[in-house]
PDB file of C-alpha atoms in Angstrom:
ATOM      1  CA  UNK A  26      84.705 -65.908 -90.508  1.00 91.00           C
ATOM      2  CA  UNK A  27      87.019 -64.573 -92.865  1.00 97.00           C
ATOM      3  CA  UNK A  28      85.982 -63.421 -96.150  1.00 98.00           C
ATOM      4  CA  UNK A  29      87.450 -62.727-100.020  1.00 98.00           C
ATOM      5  CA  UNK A  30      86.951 -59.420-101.078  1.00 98.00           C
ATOM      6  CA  UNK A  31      86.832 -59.515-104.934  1.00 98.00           C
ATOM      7  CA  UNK A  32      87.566 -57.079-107.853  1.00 96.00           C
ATOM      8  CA  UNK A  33      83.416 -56.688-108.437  1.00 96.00           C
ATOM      9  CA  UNK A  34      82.884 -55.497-104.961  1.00 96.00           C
ATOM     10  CA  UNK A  35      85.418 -52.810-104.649  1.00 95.00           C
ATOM     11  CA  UNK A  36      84.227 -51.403-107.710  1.00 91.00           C
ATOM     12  CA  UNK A  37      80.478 -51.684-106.792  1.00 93.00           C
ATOM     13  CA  UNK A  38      81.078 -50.144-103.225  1.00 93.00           C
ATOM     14  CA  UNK A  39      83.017 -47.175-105.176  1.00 91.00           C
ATOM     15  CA  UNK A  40      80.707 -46.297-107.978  1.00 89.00           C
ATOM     16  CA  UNK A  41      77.421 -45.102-106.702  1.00 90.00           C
ATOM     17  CA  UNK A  42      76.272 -45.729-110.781  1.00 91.00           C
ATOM     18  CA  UNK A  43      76.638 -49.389-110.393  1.00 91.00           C
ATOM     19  CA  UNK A  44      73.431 -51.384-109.753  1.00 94.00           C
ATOM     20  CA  UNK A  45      75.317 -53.272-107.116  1.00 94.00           C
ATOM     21  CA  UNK A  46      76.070 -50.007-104.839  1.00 94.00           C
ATOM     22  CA  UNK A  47      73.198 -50.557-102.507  1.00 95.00           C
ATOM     23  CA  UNK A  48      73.907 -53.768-101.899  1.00 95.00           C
ATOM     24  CA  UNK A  49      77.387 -53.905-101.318  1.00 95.00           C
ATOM     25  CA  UNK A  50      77.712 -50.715 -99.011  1.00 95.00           C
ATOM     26  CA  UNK A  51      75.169 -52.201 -97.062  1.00 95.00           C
ATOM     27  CA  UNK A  52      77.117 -55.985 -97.014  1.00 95.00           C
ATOM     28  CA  UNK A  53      79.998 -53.755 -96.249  1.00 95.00           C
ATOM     29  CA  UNK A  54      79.152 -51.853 -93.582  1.00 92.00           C
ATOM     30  CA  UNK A  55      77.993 -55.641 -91.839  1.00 93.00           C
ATOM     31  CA  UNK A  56      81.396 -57.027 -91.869  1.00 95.00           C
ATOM     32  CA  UNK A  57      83.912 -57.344 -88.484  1.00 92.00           C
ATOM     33  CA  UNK A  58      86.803 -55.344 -88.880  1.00 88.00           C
ATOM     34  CA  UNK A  59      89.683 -57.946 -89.876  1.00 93.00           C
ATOM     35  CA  UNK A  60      87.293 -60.096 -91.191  1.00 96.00           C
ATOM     36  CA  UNK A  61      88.187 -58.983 -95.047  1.00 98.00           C
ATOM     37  CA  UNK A  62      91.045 -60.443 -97.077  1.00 98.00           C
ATOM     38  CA  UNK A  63      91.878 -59.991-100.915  1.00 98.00           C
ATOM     39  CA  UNK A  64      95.408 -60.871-102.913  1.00 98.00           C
ATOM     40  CA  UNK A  65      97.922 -58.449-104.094  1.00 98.00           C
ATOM     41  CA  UNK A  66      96.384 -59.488-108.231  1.00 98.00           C
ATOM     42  CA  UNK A  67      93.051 -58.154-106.995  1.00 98.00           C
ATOM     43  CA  UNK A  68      94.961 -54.873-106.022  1.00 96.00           C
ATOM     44  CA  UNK A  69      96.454 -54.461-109.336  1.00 96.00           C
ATOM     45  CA  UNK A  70      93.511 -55.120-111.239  1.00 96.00           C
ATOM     46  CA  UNK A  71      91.541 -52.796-109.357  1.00 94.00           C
ATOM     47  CA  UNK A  72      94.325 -49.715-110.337  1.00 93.00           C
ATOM     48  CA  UNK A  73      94.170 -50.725-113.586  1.00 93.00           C
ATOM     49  CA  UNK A  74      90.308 -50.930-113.834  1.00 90.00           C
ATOM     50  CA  UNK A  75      89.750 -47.983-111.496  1.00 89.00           C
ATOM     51  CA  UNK A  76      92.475 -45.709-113.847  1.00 90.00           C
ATOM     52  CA  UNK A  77      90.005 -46.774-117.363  1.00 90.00           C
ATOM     53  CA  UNK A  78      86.818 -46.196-115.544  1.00 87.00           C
ATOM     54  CA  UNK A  79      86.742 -44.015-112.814  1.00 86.00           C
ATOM     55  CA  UNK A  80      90.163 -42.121-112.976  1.00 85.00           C
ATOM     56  CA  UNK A  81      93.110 -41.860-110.973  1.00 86.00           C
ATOM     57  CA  UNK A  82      91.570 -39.658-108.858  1.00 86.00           C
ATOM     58  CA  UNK A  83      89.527 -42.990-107.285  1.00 86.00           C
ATOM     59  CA  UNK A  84      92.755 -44.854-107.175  1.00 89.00           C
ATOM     60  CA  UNK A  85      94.393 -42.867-104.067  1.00 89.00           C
ATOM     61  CA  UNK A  86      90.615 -42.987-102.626  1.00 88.00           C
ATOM     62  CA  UNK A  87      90.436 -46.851-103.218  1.00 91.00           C
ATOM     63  CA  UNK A  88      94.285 -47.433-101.888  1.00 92.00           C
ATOM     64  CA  UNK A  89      93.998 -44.558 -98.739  1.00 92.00           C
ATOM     65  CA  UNK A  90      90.293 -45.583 -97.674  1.00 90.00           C
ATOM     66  CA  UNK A  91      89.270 -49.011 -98.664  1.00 92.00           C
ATOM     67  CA  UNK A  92      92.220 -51.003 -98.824  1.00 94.00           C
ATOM     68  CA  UNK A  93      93.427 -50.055 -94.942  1.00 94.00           C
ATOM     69  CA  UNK A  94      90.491 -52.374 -93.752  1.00 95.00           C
ATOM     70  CA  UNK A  95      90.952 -55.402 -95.712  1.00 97.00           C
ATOM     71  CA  UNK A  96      94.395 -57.890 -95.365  1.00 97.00           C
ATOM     72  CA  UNK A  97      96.317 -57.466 -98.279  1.00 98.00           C
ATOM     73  CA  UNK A  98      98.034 -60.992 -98.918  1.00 98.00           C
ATOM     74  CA  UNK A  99     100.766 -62.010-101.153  1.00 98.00           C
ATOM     75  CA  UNK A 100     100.145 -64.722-103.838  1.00 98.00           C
ATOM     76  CA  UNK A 101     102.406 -67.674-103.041  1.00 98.00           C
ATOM     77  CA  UNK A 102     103.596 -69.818-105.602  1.00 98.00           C
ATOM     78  CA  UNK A 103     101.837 -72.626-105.490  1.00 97.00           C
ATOM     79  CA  UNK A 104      98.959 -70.641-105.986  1.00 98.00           C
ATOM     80  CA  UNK A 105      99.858 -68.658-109.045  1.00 98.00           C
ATOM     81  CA  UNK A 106     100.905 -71.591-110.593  1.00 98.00           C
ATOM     82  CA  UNK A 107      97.315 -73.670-109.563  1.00 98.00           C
ATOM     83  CA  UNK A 108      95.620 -70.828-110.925  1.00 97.00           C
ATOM     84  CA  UNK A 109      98.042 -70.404-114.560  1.00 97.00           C
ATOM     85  CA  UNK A 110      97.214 -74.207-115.425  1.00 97.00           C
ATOM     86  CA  UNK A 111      93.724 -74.109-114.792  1.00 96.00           C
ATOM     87  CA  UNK A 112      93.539 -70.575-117.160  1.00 96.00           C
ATOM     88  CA  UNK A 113      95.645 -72.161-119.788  1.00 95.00           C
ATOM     89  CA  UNK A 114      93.812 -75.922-119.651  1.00 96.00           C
ATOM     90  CA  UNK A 115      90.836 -73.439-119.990  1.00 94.00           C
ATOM     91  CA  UNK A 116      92.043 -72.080-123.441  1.00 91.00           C
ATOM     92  CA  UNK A 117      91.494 -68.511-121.207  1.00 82.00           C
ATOM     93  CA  UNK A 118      87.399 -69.130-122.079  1.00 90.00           C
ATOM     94  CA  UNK A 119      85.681 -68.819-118.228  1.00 93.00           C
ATOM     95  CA  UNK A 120      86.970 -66.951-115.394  1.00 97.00           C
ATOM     96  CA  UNK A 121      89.731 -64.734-115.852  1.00 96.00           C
ATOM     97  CA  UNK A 122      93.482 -65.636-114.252  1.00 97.00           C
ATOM     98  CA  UNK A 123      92.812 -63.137-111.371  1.00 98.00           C
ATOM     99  CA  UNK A 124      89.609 -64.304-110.569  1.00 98.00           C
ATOM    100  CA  UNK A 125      90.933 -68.441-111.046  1.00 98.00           C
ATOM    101  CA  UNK A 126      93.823 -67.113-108.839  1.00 98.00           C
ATOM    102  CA  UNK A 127      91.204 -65.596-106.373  1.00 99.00           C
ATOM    103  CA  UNK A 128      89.755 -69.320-106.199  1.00 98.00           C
ATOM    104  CA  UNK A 129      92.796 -70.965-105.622  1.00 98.00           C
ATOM    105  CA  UNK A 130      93.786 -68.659-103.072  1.00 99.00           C
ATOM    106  CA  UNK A 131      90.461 -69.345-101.063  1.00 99.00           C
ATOM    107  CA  UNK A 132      90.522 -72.857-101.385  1.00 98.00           C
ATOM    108  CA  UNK A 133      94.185 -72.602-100.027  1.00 97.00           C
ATOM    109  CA  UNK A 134      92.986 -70.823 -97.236  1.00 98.00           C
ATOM    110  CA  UNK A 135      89.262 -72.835 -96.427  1.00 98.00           C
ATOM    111  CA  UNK A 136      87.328 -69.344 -96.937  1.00 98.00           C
ATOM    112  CA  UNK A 137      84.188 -70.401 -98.565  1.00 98.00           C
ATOM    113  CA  UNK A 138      82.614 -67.122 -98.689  1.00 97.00           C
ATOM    114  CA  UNK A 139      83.366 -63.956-101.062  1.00 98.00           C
ATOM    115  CA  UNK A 140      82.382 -60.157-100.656  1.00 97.00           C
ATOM    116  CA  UNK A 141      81.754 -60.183-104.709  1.00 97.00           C
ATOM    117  CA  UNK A 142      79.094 -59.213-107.373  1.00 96.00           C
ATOM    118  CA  UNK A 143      80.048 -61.820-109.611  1.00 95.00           C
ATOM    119  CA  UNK A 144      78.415 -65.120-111.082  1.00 95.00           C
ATOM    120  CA  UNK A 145      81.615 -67.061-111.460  1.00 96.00           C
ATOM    121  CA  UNK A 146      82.588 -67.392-107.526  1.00 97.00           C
ATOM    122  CA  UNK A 147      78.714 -69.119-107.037  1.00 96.00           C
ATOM    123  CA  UNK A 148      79.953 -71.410-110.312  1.00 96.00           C
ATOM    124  CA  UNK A 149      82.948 -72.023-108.591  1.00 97.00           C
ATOM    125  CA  UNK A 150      81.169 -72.788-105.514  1.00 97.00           C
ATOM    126  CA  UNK A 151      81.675 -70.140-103.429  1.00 98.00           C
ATOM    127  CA  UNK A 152      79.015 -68.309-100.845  1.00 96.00           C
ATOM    128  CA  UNK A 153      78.753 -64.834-102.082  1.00 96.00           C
ATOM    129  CA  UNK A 154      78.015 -61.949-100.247  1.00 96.00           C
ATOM    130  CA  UNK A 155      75.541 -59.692-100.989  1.00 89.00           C
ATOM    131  CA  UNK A 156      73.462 -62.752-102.699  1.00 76.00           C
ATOM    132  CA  UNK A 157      73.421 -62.607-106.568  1.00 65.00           C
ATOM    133  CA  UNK A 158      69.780 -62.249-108.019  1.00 56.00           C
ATOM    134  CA  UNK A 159      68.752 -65.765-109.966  1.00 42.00           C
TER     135      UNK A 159
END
């Protein structure tokens, strides 16, 4: 089974403050090694987010250490451009265009399950992995 790793789970595995940690190390440390897939948009919002709120100190950790064990795929085309018209026809209210693009990119790909700690993959109709609290 392959699985989306998502911008919420990197940073929860990473940041033993988050409420998620627990959770996600242990999801983490379940998972078959090339079982894990994410986009190349997930890897740039992670520098950017991981620069703001963790420093760049965590970036080389996050790019040297995590990102080794989990397929690093391009966005194609067809996908980016899915993902832009459902943003825009959005008014950019809802998910944001990484995480639409994230969406698009699994439903290209039949993966119904994502390693994430956020509500709008379950909206979207995604399994989620660890399981979000009601």
């Amino acid at each position: 089974m392959v699985i989306f790793v998502d911008t919420s789970a990197i940073f929860a595995l990473v940041d033993r403050s988050d409420p998620a940690h627990g959770s996600t190390v242990e999801a983490f440390g379940q998972f078959t090694p090339g079982s894990l897939v994410t986009h190349r948009y997930v890897v740039v919002e992670v520098a950017a987010l991981a620069r703001r709120r963790l420093g760049t100190g965590w970036i080389a950790r996050i790019f040297d250490e995590l990102l080794p064990t989990i397929d690093v795929a391009a966005v194609d085309d067809s996908t980016h451009h899915i993902a832009l018209a459902e943003f825009r026809a959005s008014g950019g209210a809802g998910p944001s265009l990484v995480d639409r693009t994230s969406f698009a990119f699994m439903r290209e790909r039949d993966i119904e399950s994502a390693f994430a700690v956020d509500r709008d993959f379950t909206v979207a109709g995604f399994n989620v992995i660890p399981a979000l609290n009601a």
